[in-house]
Structures are given as structure tokens and as C-alpha cells.
């Protein structure tokens, strides 16, 4: 409720209670676990890690300056689970995808946190945007660079073709445009850059799709 961007959300305004929100979360979590039961023992064991990450994330912004890292780890946990569900193992290239996803999520969620930075400082909420301070855009670039390195190593390991790397080049151009857009660090610009990351995902996906379609 103390953050401009989220002040009108149902929980912040009291349209739903904390107990109601927890009840809905519990039902959704139970349904997710039912789905996991259709896989195998290895994936069910991995799902415990996903549960821990999902449950601890909301508290990270109160106790650490790295909630974006935990968010990335939680988002990316679907990757080892997907590999586990298919092959009951998590190969090295799966962890490269995991690293790329965590780094990319930290980068775009830092842009998101830059939208709320002034409000978060007043409310005592922590984020990478606050931790990085004036080096925020540089760190976003470094995190995107780490994601790019992991994706390049992935392409090399799986012997991907020109099309995959063309998708990565387009992703880099889109990342560069986001940094340029956020140079003023204005709320609307940072929020627009955050939303723009779906085009980055589309570029990487297109490269993978064209590789498998044309080679």
C-alpha cells in the first residue's frame, strides 16, 4: 500500500484479507502439487525446492537486498523440473539455461524495482535497485551479459546453428535499447523497459525455433 505502483491492488486496499489471499495461495499450491504427482519421484523431490523458493521470496525484500535473485531462482526452477520429468536427470545444458534465466530475471526485475525505488526507500523495502544505486544500469548490463554468456555456451554445447545466434544478436540489441530508454531513470521509462523483455524472450525463442525448423 505504500508503493505507488501497487497501492490499488486488492490486498493493499483491503478488498481481500490476508487470510483469503493465503487460502487462495494454498489451493493453487495444492493443485500444482497434484500436477507434479503425474511425473516421477525425481521431479517430485525437485518440487520441494520450488516450494521453498516460492514461500521464501515474499520475505526477501524485507530482509535482503537480493529479492530479485530469489525471484529468478524461483522462476527458473521449472527448468530442472522439466528435464527431470522427461529424463529423470538434469544435464549440464539445463543448468546453463537455468543460469541464463536467473541472470535475465534479475536484470529485468531490477528495472522493475527501479520504478518503485523511491517508494521502497520510504517503506523500508529492499531491492537490487537500491543495492546497486547509481550503478544500477551498469549492473543490469552485466546481468544481461552473464545471461548472454550462458546462452552462448548453451549454443556451443548443443551445436546450434546460425539462426540461434542471430536470435541472440537481436536480444542484445533489445537489451541495449532498454538501457538507453532507462538512461533518465524515470518511472515510466523503466516500467516500459521491463515490459519490453517479452521481445527478448521472443527473439531467443525465434532463434531456437528457426534452428530446429531449418537445419
Short mmCIF file of C-alpha atoms in Angstrom, two decimals:
data_model
loop_
_atom_site.label_atom_id
_atom_site.label_comp_id
_atom_site.label_asym_id
_atom_site.label_seq_id
_atom_site.Cartn_x
_atom_site.Cartn_y
_atom_site.Cartn_z
CA UNK A 1 0.00 0.00 0.00
CA UNK A 2 2.96 2.35 0.43
CA UNK A 3 4.13 1.82 -3.16
CA UNK A 4 2.52 3.90 -5.91
CA UNK A 5 2.51 1.07 -8.47
CA UNK A 6 0.79 -1.44 -6.17
CA UNK A 7 -1.34 0.82 -3.98
CA UNK A 8 -4.60 -0.12 -5.75
CA UNK A 9 -4.13 -3.89 -5.69
CA UNK A 10 -6.87 -5.86 -3.88
CA UNK A 11 -4.73 -6.90 -0.91
CA UNK A 12 -3.29 -3.41 -0.45
CA UNK A 13 -6.72 -1.76 -0.48
CA UNK A 14 -8.33 -4.34 1.79
CA UNK A 15 -10.76 -5.69 -0.81
CA UNK A 16 -9.44 -9.12 0.16
CA UNK A 17 -7.97 -10.10 3.52
CA UNK A 18 -4.59 -11.63 4.22
CA UNK A 19 -6.30 -14.89 5.25
CA UNK A 20 -8.24 -15.01 1.97
CA UNK A 21 -5.05 -14.44 -0.02
CA UNK A 22 -3.24 -17.21 1.89
CA UNK A 23 -6.18 -19.58 1.34
CA UNK A 24 -6.11 -19.00 -2.41
CA UNK A 25 -2.33 -19.46 -2.46
CA UNK A 26 -2.70 -22.74 -0.56
CA UNK A 27 -5.29 -24.05 -3.04
CA UNK A 28 -3.12 -23.08 -6.02
CA UNK A 29 -0.09 -24.72 -4.38
CA UNK A 30 -2.07 -27.90 -3.75
CA UNK A 31 -3.23 -28.03 -7.38
CA UNK A 32 0.36 -27.54 -8.53
CA UNK A 33 1.48 -30.44 -6.33
CA UNK A 34 -1.26 -32.65 -7.79
CA UNK A 35 0.16 -31.93 -11.25
CA UNK A 36 3.66 -32.87 -10.08
CA UNK A 37 2.33 -36.25 -8.89
CA UNK A 38 1.78 -37.15 -12.56
CA UNK A 39 5.56 -37.04 -13.15
CA UNK A 40 8.17 -39.14 -11.32
CA UNK A 41 9.84 -39.40 -7.92
CA UNK A 42 12.86 -37.34 -9.00
CA UNK A 43 10.67 -34.43 -10.15
CA UNK A 44 8.51 -34.63 -7.03
CA UNK A 45 11.69 -34.27 -4.96
CA UNK A 46 12.76 -31.28 -7.07
CA UNK A 47 9.36 -29.66 -6.48
CA UNK A 48 10.27 -29.24 -2.80
CA UNK A 49 12.98 -26.79 -3.87
CA UNK A 50 10.42 -24.87 -5.91
CA UNK A 51 8.08 -24.72 -2.91
CA UNK A 52 10.83 -23.38 -0.65
CA UNK A 53 11.79 -20.70 -3.18
CA UNK A 54 8.17 -19.65 -3.73
CA UNK A 55 7.43 -19.44 0.00
CA UNK A 56 10.57 -17.54 0.95
CA UNK A 57 10.56 -15.00 -1.89
CA UNK A 58 7.94 -12.63 -0.36
CA UNK A 59 10.13 -12.18 2.72
CA UNK A 60 13.35 -11.50 0.83
CA UNK A 61 12.52 -7.85 0.12
CA UNK A 62 12.18 -7.28 3.86
CA UNK A 63 15.39 -8.98 4.94
CA UNK A 64 17.82 -8.86 1.99
CA UNK A 65 18.70 -6.61 -0.93
CA UNK A 66 18.50 -9.56 -3.33
CA UNK A 67 14.81 -10.48 -3.73
CA UNK A 68 15.36 -10.35 -7.49
CA UNK A 69 17.88 -13.22 -7.21
CA UNK A 70 15.40 -15.38 -5.30
CA UNK A 71 12.66 -14.49 -7.79
CA UNK A 72 14.94 -15.56 -10.64
CA UNK A 73 15.79 -18.81 -8.88
CA UNK A 74 12.08 -19.50 -8.32
CA UNK A 75 11.07 -18.66 -11.91
CA UNK A 76 13.89 -20.78 -13.33
CA UNK A 77 13.22 -23.80 -11.11
CA UNK A 78 10.76 -25.03 -13.75
CA UNK A 79 13.80 -25.82 -15.93
CA UNK A 80 15.41 -28.60 -13.86
CA UNK A 81 11.91 -29.89 -13.08
CA UNK A 82 11.05 -30.10 -16.79
CA UNK A 83 14.25 -32.00 -17.58
CA UNK A 84 13.68 -34.22 -14.55
CA UNK A 85 10.13 -35.00 -15.66
CA UNK A 86 11.34 -36.14 -19.09
CA UNK A 87 14.64 -37.88 -18.35
CA UNK A 88 14.90 -38.14 -14.52
CA UNK A 89 18.18 -36.24 -14.70
CA UNK A 90 19.33 -32.62 -15.03
CA UNK A 91 22.16 -32.37 -17.59
CA UNK A 92 24.74 -29.59 -17.73
CA UNK A 93 23.00 -27.70 -20.52
CA UNK A 94 19.86 -27.50 -18.36
CA UNK A 95 21.87 -25.64 -15.72
CA UNK A 96 23.14 -23.26 -18.42
CA UNK A 97 19.52 -22.46 -19.24
CA UNK A 98 18.89 -22.06 -15.52
CA UNK A 99 21.78 -19.62 -15.13
CA UNK A 100 20.66 -17.61 -18.15
CA UNK A 101 17.11 -17.40 -16.78
CA UNK A 102 18.16 -16.36 -13.28
CA UNK A 103 20.52 -13.66 -14.62
CA UNK A 104 17.96 -12.33 -17.10
CA UNK A 105 15.22 -12.28 -14.46
CA UNK A 106 17.47 -10.36 -12.06
CA UNK A 107 18.18 -7.85 -14.83
CA UNK A 108 14.60 -7.14 -15.85
CA UNK A 109 13.28 -7.24 -12.29
CA UNK A 110 15.91 -4.69 -11.32
CA UNK A 111 14.38 -2.42 -13.98
CA UNK A 112 11.02 -3.15 -12.37
CA UNK A 113 12.42 -2.30 -8.92
CA UNK A 114 13.77 0.99 -10.28
CA UNK A 115 10.15 2.01 -10.84
CA UNK A 116 9.46 1.65 -7.11
CA UNK A 117 12.83 2.69 -5.71
CA UNK A 118 11.71 5.98 -4.11
CA UNK A 119 8.65 4.37 -2.52
CA UNK A 120 10.65 1.33 -1.38
CA UNK A 121 13.21 3.53 0.36
CA UNK A 122 10.46 5.25 2.33
CA UNK A 123 8.72 1.96 3.16
CA UNK A 124 11.95 0.20 4.17
CA UNK A 125 11.67 -2.39 1.38
CA UNK A 126 14.92 -3.69 -0.11
CA UNK A 127 15.80 -4.47 -3.74
CA UNK A 128 18.72 -4.76 -6.14
CA UNK A 129 17.77 -1.32 -7.49
CA UNK A 130 18.57 0.11 -4.06
CA UNK A 131 21.62 -2.09 -3.58
CA UNK A 132 23.14 -1.12 -6.93
CA UNK A 133 22.37 2.59 -6.53
CA UNK A 134 23.92 4.70 -9.28
CA UNK A 135 25.47 1.57 -10.79
CA UNK A 136 22.01 0.14 -11.48
CA UNK A 137 22.09 0.28 -15.28
CA UNK A 138 25.66 -1.00 -15.39
CA UNK A 139 24.64 -3.98 -13.24
CA UNK A 140 21.61 -4.64 -15.45
CA UNK A 141 24.01 -4.74 -18.40
CA UNK A 142 26.36 -7.12 -16.54
CA UNK A 143 23.50 -9.44 -15.60
CA UNK A 144 22.25 -9.49 -19.19
CA UNK A 145 25.83 -10.15 -20.27
CA UNK A 146 26.00 -13.15 -17.92
CA UNK A 147 22.75 -14.44 -19.40
CA UNK A 148 24.20 -13.98 -22.89
CA UNK A 149 27.37 -15.89 -21.94
CA UNK A 150 25.31 -18.80 -20.61
CA UNK A 151 23.23 -18.84 -23.81
CA UNK A 152 26.35 -18.80 -25.98
CA UNK A 153 27.80 -21.72 -24.01
CA UNK A 154 24.47 -23.48 -24.41
CA UNK A 155 24.50 -22.97 -28.17
CA UNK A 156 28.06 -24.25 -28.37
CA UNK A 157 27.30 -27.35 -26.30
CA UNK A 158 24.20 -28.23 -28.34
CA UNK A 159 25.83 -27.30 -31.66
CA UNK A 160 23.16 -24.75 -32.54
CA UNK A 161 23.23 -23.11 -35.96
CA UNK A 162 23.49 -19.55 -37.26
CA UNK A 163 19.78 -18.93 -36.61
CA UNK A 164 20.15 -19.37 -32.86
CA UNK A 165 23.00 -16.86 -32.69
CA UNK A 166 21.05 -14.45 -34.88
CA UNK A 167 18.33 -14.55 -32.23
CA UNK A 168 20.93 -13.77 -29.56
CA UNK A 169 22.21 -10.78 -31.57
CA UNK A 170 18.67 -9.43 -31.73
CA UNK A 171 18.27 -10.00 -27.98
CA UNK A 172 21.44 -8.00 -27.31
CA UNK A 173 20.14 -5.14 -29.46
CA UNK A 174 16.88 -5.15 -27.49
CA UNK A 175 18.76 -5.13 -24.18
CA UNK A 176 20.85 -2.20 -25.36
CA UNK A 177 17.70 -0.31 -26.33
CA UNK A 178 16.26 -0.90 -22.85
CA UNK A 179 19.34 0.57 -21.18
CA UNK A 180 19.17 3.60 -23.45
CA UNK A 181 15.48 4.03 -22.69
CA UNK A 182 16.19 3.96 -18.92
CA UNK A 183 19.08 6.41 -19.01
CA UNK A 184 16.92 9.07 -17.29
CA UNK A 185 15.73 6.50 -14.69
CA UNK A 186 12.18 7.85 -14.94
CA UNK A 187 9.43 5.54 -13.63
CA UNK A 188 7.53 5.18 -16.92
CA UNK A 189 10.69 4.56 -18.92
CA UNK A 190 11.89 1.84 -16.53
CA UNK A 191 8.48 0.19 -16.49
CA UNK A 192 8.30 0.25 -20.29
CA UNK A 193 11.79 -1.32 -20.50
CA UNK A 194 10.74 -4.02 -18.03
CA UNK A 195 7.68 -4.89 -20.13
CA UNK A 196 9.82 -4.85 -23.28
CA UNK A 197 11.60 -8.03 -22.15
CA UNK A 198 8.96 -10.25 -23.70
CA UNK A 199 10.50 -9.27 -27.03
CA UNK A 200 13.87 -10.54 -25.78
CA UNK A 201 12.27 -13.88 -24.98
CA UNK A 202 10.62 -13.91 -28.40
CA UNK A 203 13.98 -13.26 -30.10
CA UNK A 204 15.69 -16.16 -28.31
CA UNK A 205 12.72 -18.44 -28.96
CA UNK A 206 12.67 -17.49 -32.65
CA UNK A 207 16.34 -18.38 -32.96
CA UNK A 208 15.77 -21.81 -31.40
CA UNK A 209 12.64 -22.39 -33.50
CA UNK A 210 14.41 -21.49 -36.75
CA UNK A 211 17.38 -23.69 -35.83
CA UNK A 212 15.17 -26.76 -35.43
CA UNK A 213 12.98 -25.84 -38.42
CA UNK A 214 15.67 -25.02 -40.97
CA UNK A 215 18.63 -27.25 -40.07
#
